[in-house]
mmCIF file of C-alpha atoms in Angstrom:
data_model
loop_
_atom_site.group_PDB
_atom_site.id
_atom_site.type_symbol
_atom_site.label_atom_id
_atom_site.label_comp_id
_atom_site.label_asym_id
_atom_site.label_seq_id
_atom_site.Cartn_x
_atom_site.Cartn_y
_atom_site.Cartn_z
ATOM 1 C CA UNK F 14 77.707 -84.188 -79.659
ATOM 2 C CA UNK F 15 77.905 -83.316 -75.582
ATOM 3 C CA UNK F 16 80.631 -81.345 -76.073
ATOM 4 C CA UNK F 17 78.570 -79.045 -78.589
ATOM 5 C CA UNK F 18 76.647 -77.714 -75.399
ATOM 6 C CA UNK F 19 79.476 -77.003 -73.152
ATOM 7 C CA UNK F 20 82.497 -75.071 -72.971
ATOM 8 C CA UNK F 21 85.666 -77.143 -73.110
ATOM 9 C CA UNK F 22 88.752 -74.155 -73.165
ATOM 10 C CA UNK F 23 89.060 -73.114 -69.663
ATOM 11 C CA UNK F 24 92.032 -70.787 -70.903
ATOM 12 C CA UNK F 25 92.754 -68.605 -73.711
ATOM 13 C CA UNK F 26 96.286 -67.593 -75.005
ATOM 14 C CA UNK F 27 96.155 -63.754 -76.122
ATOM 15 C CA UNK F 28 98.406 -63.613 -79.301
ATOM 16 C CA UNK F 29 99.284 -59.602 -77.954
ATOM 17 C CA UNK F 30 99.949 -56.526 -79.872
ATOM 18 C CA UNK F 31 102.637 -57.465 -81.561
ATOM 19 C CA UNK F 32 105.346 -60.241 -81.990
ATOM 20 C CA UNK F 33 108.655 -57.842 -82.365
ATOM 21 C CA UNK F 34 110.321 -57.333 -79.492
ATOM 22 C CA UNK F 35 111.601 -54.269 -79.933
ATOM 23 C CA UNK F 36 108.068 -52.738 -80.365
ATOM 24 C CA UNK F 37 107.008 -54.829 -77.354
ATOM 25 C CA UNK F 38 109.630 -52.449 -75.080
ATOM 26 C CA UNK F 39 108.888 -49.481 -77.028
ATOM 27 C CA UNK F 40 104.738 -49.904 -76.148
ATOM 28 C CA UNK F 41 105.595 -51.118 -72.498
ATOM 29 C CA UNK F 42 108.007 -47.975 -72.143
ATOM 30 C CA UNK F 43 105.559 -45.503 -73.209
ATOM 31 C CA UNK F 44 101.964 -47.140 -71.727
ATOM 32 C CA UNK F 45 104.358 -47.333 -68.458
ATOM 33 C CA UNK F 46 105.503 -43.535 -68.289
ATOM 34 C CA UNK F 47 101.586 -42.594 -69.590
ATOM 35 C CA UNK F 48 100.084 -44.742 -66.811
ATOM 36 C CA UNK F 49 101.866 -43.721 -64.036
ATOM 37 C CA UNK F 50 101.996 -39.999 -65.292
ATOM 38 C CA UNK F 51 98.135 -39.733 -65.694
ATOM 39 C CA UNK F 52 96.729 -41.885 -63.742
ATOM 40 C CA UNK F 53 97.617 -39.897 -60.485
ATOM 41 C CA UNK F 54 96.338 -36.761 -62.529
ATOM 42 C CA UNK F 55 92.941 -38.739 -62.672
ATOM 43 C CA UNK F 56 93.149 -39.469 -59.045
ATOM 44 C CA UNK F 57 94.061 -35.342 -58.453
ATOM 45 C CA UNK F 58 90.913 -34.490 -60.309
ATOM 46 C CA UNK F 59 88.571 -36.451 -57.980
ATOM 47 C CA UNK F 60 89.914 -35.185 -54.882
ATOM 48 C CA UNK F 61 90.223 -31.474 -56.375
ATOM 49 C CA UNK F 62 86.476 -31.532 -57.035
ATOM 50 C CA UNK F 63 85.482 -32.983 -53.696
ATOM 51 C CA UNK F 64 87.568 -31.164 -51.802
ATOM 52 C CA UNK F 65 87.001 -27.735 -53.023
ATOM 53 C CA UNK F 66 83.226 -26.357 -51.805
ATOM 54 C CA UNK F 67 83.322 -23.904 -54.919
ATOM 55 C CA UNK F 68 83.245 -26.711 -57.681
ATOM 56 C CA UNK F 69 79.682 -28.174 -56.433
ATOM 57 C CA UNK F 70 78.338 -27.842 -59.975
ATOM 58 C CA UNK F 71 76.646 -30.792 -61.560
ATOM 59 C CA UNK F 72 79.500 -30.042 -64.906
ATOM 60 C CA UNK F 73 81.947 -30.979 -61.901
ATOM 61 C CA UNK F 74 80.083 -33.400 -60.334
ATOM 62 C CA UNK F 75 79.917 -35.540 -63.423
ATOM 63 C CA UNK F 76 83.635 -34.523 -64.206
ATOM 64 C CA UNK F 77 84.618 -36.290 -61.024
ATOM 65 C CA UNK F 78 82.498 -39.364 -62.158
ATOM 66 C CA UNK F 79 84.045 -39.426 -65.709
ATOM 67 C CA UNK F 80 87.798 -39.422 -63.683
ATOM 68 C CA UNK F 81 86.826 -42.359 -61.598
ATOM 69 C CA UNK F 82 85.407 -44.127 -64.563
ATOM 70 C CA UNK F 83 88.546 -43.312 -66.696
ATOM 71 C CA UNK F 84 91.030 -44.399 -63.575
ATOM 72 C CA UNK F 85 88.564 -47.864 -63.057
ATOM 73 C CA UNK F 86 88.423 -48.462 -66.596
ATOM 74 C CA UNK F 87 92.337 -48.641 -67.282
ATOM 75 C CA UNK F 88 92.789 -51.059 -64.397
ATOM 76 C CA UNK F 89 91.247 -53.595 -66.545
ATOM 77 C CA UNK F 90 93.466 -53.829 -69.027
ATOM 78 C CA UNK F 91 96.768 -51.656 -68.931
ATOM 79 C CA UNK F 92 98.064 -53.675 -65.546
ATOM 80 C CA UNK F 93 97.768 -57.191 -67.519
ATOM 81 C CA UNK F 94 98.859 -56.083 -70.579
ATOM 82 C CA UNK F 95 102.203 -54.360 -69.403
ATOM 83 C CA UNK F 96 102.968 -57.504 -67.060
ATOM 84 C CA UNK F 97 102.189 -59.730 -70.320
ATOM 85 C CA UNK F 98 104.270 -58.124 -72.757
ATOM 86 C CA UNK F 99 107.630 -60.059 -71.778
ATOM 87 C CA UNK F 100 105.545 -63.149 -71.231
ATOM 88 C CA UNK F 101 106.134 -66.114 -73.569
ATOM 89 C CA UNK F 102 102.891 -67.139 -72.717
ATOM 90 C CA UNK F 103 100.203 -64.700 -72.360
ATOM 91 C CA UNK F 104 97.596 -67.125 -71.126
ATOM 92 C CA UNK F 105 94.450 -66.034 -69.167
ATOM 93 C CA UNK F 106 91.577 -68.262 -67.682
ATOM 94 C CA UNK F 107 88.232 -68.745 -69.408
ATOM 95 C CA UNK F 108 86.926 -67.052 -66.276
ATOM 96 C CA UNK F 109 88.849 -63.980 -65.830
ATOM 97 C CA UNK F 110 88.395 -63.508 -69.328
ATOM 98 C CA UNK F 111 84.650 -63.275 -68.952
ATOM 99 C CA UNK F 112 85.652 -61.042 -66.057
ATOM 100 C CA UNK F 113 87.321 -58.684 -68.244
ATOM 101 C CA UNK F 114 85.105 -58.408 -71.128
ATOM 102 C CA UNK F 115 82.223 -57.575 -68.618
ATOM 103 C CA UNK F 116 83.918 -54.709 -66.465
ATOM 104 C CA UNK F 117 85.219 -53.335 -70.065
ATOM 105 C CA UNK F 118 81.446 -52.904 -71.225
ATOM 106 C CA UNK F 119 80.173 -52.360 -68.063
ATOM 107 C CA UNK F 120 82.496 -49.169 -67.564
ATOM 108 C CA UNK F 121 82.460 -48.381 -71.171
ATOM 109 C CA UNK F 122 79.179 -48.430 -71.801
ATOM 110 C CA UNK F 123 78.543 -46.382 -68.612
ATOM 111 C CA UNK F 124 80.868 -43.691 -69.941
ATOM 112 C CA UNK F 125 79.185 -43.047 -72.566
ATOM 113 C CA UNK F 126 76.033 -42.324 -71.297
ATOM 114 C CA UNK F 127 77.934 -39.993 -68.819
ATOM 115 C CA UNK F 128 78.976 -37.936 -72.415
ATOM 116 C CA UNK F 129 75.515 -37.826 -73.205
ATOM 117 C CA UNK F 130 74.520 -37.039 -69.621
ATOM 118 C CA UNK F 131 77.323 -34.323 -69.602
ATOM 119 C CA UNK F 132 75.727 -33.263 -72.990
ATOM 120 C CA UNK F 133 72.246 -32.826 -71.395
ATOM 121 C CA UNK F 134 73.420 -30.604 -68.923
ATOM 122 C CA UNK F 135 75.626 -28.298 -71.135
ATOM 123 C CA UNK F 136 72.192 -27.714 -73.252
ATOM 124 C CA UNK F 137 70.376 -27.295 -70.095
ATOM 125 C CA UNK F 138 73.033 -24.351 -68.419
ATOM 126 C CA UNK F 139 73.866 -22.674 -71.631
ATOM 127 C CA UNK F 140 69.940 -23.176 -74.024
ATOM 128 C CA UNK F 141 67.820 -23.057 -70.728
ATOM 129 C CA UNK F 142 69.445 -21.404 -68.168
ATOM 130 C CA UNK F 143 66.601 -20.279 -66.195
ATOM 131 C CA UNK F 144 65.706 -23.841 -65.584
ATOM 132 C CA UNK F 145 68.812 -24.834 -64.655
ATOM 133 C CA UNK F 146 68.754 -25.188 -60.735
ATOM 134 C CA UNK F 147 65.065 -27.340 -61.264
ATOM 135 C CA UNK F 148 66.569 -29.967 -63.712
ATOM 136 C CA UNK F 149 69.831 -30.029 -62.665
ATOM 137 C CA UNK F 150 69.110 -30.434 -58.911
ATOM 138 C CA UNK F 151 71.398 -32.842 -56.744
ATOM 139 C CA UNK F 152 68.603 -34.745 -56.827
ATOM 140 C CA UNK F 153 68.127 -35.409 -60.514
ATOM 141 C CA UNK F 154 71.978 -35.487 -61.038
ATOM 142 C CA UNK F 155 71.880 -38.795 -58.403
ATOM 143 C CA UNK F 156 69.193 -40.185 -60.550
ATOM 144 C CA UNK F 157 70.936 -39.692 -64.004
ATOM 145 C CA UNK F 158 74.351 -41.284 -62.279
ATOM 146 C CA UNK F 159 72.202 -44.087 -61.167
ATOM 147 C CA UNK F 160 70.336 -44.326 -64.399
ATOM 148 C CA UNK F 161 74.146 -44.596 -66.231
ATOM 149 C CA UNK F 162 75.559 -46.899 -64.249
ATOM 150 C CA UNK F 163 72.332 -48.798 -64.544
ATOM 151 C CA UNK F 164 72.523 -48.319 -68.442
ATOM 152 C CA UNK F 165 76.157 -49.728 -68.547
ATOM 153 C CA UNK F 166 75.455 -52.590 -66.618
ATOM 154 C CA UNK F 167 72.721 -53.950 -68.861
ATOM 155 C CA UNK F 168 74.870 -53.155 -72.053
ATOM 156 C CA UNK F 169 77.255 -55.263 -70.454
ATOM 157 C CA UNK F 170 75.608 -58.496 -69.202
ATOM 158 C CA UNK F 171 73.372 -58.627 -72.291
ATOM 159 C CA UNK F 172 76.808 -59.856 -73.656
ATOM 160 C CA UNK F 173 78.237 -61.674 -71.497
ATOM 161 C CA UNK F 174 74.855 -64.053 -71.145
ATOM 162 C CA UNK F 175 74.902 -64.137 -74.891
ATOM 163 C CA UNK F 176 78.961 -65.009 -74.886
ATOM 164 C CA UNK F 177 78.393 -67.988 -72.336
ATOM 165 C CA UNK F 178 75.947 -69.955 -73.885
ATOM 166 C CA UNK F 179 78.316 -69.885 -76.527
ATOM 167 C CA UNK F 180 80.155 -73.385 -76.965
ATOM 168 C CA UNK F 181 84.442 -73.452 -76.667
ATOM 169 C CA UNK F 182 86.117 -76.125 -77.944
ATOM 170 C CA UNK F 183 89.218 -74.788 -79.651
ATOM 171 C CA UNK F 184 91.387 -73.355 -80.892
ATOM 172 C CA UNK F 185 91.944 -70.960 -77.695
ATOM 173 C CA UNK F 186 94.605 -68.756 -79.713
ATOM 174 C CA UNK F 187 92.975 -64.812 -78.837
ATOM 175 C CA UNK F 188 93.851 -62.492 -81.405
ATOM 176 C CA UNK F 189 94.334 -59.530 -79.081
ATOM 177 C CA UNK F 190 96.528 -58.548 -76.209
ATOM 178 C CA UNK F 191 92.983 -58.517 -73.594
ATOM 179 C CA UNK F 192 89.740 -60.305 -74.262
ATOM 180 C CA UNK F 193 87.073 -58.266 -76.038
ATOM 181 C CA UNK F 194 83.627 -59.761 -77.687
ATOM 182 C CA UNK F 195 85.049 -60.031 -81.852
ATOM 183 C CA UNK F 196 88.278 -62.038 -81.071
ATOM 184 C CA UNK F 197 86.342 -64.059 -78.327
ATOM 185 C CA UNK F 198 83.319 -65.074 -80.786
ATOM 186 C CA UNK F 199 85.168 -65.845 -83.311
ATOM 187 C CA UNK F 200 87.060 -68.928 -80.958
ATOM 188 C CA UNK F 201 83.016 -70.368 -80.936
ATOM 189 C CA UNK F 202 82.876 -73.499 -82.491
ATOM 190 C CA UNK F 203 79.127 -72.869 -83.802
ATOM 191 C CA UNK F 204 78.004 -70.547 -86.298
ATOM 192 C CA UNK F 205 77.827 -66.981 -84.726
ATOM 193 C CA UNK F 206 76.705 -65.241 -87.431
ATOM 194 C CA UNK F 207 73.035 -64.190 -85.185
ATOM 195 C CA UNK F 208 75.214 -63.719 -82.357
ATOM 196 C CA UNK F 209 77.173 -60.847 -84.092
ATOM 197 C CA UNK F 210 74.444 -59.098 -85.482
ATOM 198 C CA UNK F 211 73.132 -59.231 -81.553
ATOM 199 C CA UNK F 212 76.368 -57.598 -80.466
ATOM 200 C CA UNK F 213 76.739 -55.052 -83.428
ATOM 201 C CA UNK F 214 73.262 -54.251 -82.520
ATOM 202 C CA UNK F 215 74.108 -53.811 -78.971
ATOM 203 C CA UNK F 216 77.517 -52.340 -79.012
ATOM 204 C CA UNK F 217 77.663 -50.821 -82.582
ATOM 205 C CA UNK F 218 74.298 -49.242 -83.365
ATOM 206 C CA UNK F 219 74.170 -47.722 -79.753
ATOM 207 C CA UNK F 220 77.494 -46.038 -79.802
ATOM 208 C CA UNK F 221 76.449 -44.954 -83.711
ATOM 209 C CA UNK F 222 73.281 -43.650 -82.528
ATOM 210 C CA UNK F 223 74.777 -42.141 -78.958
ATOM 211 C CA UNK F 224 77.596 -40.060 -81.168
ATOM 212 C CA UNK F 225 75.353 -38.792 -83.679
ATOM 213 C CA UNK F 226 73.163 -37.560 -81.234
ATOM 214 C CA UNK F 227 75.832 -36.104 -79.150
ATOM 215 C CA UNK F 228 77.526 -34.252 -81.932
ATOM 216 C CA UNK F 229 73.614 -32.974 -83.503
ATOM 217 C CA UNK F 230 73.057 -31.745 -79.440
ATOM 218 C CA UNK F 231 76.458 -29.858 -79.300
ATOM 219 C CA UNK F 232 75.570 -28.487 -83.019
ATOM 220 C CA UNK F 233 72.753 -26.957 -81.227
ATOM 221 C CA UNK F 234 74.413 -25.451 -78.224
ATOM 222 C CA UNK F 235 77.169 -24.163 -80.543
ATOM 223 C CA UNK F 236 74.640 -22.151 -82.672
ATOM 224 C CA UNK F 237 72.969 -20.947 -79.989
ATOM 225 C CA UNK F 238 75.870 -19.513 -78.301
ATOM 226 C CA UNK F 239 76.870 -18.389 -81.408
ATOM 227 C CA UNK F 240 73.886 -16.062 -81.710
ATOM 228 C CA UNK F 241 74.178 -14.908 -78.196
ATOM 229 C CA UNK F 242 75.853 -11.961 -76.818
ATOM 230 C CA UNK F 243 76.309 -13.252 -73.139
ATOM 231 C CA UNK F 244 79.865 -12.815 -71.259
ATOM 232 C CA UNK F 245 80.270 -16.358 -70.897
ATOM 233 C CA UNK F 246 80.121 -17.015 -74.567
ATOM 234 C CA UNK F 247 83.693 -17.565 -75.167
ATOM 235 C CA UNK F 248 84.148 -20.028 -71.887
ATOM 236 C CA UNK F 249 80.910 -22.150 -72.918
ATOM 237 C CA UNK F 250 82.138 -22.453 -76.580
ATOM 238 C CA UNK F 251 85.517 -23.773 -74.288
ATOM 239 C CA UNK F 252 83.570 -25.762 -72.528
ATOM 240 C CA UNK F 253 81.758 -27.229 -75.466
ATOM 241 C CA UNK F 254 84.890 -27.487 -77.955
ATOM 242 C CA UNK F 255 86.569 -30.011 -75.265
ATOM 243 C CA UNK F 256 83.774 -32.324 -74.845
ATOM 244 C CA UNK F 257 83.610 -32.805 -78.609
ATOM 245 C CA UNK F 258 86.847 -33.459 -78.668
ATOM 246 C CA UNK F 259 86.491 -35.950 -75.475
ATOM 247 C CA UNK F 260 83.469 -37.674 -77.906
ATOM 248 C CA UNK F 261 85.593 -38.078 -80.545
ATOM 249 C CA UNK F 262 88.504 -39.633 -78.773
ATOM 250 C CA UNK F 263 85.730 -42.006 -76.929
ATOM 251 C CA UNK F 264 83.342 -43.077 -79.566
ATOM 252 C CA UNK F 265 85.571 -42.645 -82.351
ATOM 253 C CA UNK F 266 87.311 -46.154 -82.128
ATOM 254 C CA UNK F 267 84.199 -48.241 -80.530
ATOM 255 C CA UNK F 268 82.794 -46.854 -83.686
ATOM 256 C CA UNK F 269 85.169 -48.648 -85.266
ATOM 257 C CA UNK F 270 85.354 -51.907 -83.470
ATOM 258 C CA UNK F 271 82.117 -52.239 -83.139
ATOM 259 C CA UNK F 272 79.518 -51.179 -85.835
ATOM 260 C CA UNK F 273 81.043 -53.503 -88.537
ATOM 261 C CA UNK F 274 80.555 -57.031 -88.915
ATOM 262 C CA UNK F 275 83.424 -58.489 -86.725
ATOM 263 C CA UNK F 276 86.413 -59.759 -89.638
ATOM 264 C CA UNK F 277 90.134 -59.020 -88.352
ATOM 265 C CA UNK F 278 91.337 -56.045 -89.900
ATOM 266 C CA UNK F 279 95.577 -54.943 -89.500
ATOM 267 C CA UNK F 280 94.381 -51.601 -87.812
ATOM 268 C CA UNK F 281 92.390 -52.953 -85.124
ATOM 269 C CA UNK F 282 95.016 -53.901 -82.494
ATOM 270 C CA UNK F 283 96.236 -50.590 -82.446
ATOM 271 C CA UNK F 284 92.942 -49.161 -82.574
ATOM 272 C CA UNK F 285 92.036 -51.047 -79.514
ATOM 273 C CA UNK F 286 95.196 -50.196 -78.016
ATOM 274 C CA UNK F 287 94.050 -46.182 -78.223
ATOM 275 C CA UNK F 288 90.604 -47.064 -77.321
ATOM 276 C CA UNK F 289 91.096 -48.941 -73.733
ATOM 277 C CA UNK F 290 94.929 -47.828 -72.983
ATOM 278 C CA UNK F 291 95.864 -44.096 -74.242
ATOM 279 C CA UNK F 292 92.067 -42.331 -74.566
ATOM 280 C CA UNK F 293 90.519 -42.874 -70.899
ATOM 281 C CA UNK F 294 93.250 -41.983 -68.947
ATOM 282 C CA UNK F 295 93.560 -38.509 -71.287
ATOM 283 C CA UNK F 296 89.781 -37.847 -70.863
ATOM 284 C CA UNK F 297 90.002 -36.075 -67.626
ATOM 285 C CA UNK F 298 92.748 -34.300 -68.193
ATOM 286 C CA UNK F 299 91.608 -32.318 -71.596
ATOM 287 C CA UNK F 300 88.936 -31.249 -69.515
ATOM 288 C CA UNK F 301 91.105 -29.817 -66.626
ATOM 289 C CA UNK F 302 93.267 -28.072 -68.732
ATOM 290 C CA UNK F 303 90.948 -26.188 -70.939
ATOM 291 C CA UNK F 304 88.937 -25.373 -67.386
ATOM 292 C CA UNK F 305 90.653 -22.885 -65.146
ATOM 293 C CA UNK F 306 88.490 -23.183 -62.264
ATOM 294 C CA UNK F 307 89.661 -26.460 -61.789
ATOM 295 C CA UNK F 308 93.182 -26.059 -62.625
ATOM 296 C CA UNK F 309 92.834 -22.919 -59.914
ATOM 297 C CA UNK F 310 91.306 -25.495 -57.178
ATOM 298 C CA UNK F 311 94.044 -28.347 -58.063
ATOM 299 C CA UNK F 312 97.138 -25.783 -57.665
ATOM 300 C CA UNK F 313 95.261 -24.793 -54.525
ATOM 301 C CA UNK F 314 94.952 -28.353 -52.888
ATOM 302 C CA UNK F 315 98.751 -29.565 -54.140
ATOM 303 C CA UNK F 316 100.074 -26.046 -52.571
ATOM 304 C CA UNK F 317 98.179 -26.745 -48.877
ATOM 305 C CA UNK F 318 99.534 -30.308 -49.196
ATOM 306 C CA UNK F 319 103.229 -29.484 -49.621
ATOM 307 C CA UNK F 320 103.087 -26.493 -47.276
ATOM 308 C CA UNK F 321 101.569 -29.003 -44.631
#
């Protein structure tokens, strides 16, 4: 009966993606060339913004933000899954595990917010422009990047408190390539059913409610600039277009993952595989190259550098 309160696994062995080998070089080929093509892009797109005077826009400013989310958030799992891949045993400590599940939600769950944050100030500029510079002030944009990161945080630790008073006992066999909250309840040797309704609750309904609302505000802003006769109307509909298309990419597979009761379906490895590998790293980068005044500032700062 002791051993009912306490966790007993101190390791878990992730299963991976997949047991071919030949797929196994194929993914680490391709995540490989990917990471080390678009991570430095990410990297290019934070220094562009703060280097350049001209881009001090709050759009920018949280740009910049979403980048060094995006860059953070593919540390946590691309680096151990490509060194895993020709591991026969793809083992990782109860611990770091933990780890990992937390920083995944912690800088997930902060991304999102920055969408709808991002969202905000797109209906703000293009529905309210005369009260703009008041709402919008450096000021306020501090406060809603404090407010986020606060916001992901709490997402996050909510389950990681509710994951570790959770008892581990065996088997420690993870049904994923990194550790994420379905494939880690479902090693509990208790009945989790409460505990998953917690966590679809948490994760599920929130990134439901959070894309609905997103897609409803940029429904707005569309018709609106739609009925307008402004110059800019063809570079906010731009503007707008990508970060629907950034929403989909984002919420789209936590969707997913998360807002159904957590049984193992064949699609969600590869699913996952989009969700925390592929789709942050591209983020950034749809939103540079459908936005010329950043594309003008990055040709800018790589044309100084070599010329220096």
């Amino acid at each position: 009966m002791e051993t009912e309160n306490r966790t007993v696994v101190t390791e878990f062995i992730l299963i991976g993606l997949t047991q071919s080998y030949d797929i196994q070089l194929l993914i680490f080929v391709l995540s490989l060339i990917f990471y080390i093509i678009i991570l430095p892009g990410n990297i290019l797109i934070i220094l562009t913004i703060r280097s350049d005077p001209g881009l001090n826009a709050p759009l920018y400013f949280f740009l910049g933000n979403l980048a060094f989310l995006d860059a953070s958030y593919s540390f946590i799992v691309t680096p151990r899954m490509l060194m895993d891949i020709f591991s026969e045993k793809k083992i990782i400590s109860y611990r770091a595990c933990i780890t990992q599940l937390f920083f995944l939600h912690f800088l997930g769950g902060g991304e999102g917010l920055l969408l709808v944050v991002m969202a905000f100030d797109r209906y703000i500029a293009i529905c309210r422009p005369l009260h703009y510079s008041t709402v919008m002030s450096p000021r306020a944009c501090y406060g809603m990047l404090l407010a986020l990161w606060f916001g992901g945080f709490v997402h996050s630790i909510v389950q990681v408190v509710l994951i570790l008073r959770l008892p581990f006992c065996g088997p420690n066999h993870l049904d994923n390539f990194f550790c994420d909250v379905p494939q880690v309840i479902k090693l509990a040797c208790t009945d989790t059913f409460a505990i998953e309704i917690l966590m679809v609750f948490n994760s599920g309904l929130l990134t439901l409610l959070c894309f609905l609302g997103l897609l409803i505000s940029y429904a707005v802003i569309l018709c609106h600039v739609h009925k307008s006769a402004s110059e800019g109307k063809n570079k906010a509909i731009s503007t707008c277009t990508t970060h629907v298309i950034i929403i989909f990419l984002m919420f789209g597979p936590a969707i997913f993952i998360y807002t159904r009761p957590f049984t193992t379906l064949s699609a969600d490895k590869v699913v996952s595989f989009f969700h925390t590998v592929i789709f942050p790293l591209m983020n950034p980068v749809i939103y540079t190259l459908r936005n010329q005044e950043v594309k003008t500032s990055m040709k800018k700062l790589i044309i100084r550098h070599v010329v220096c």
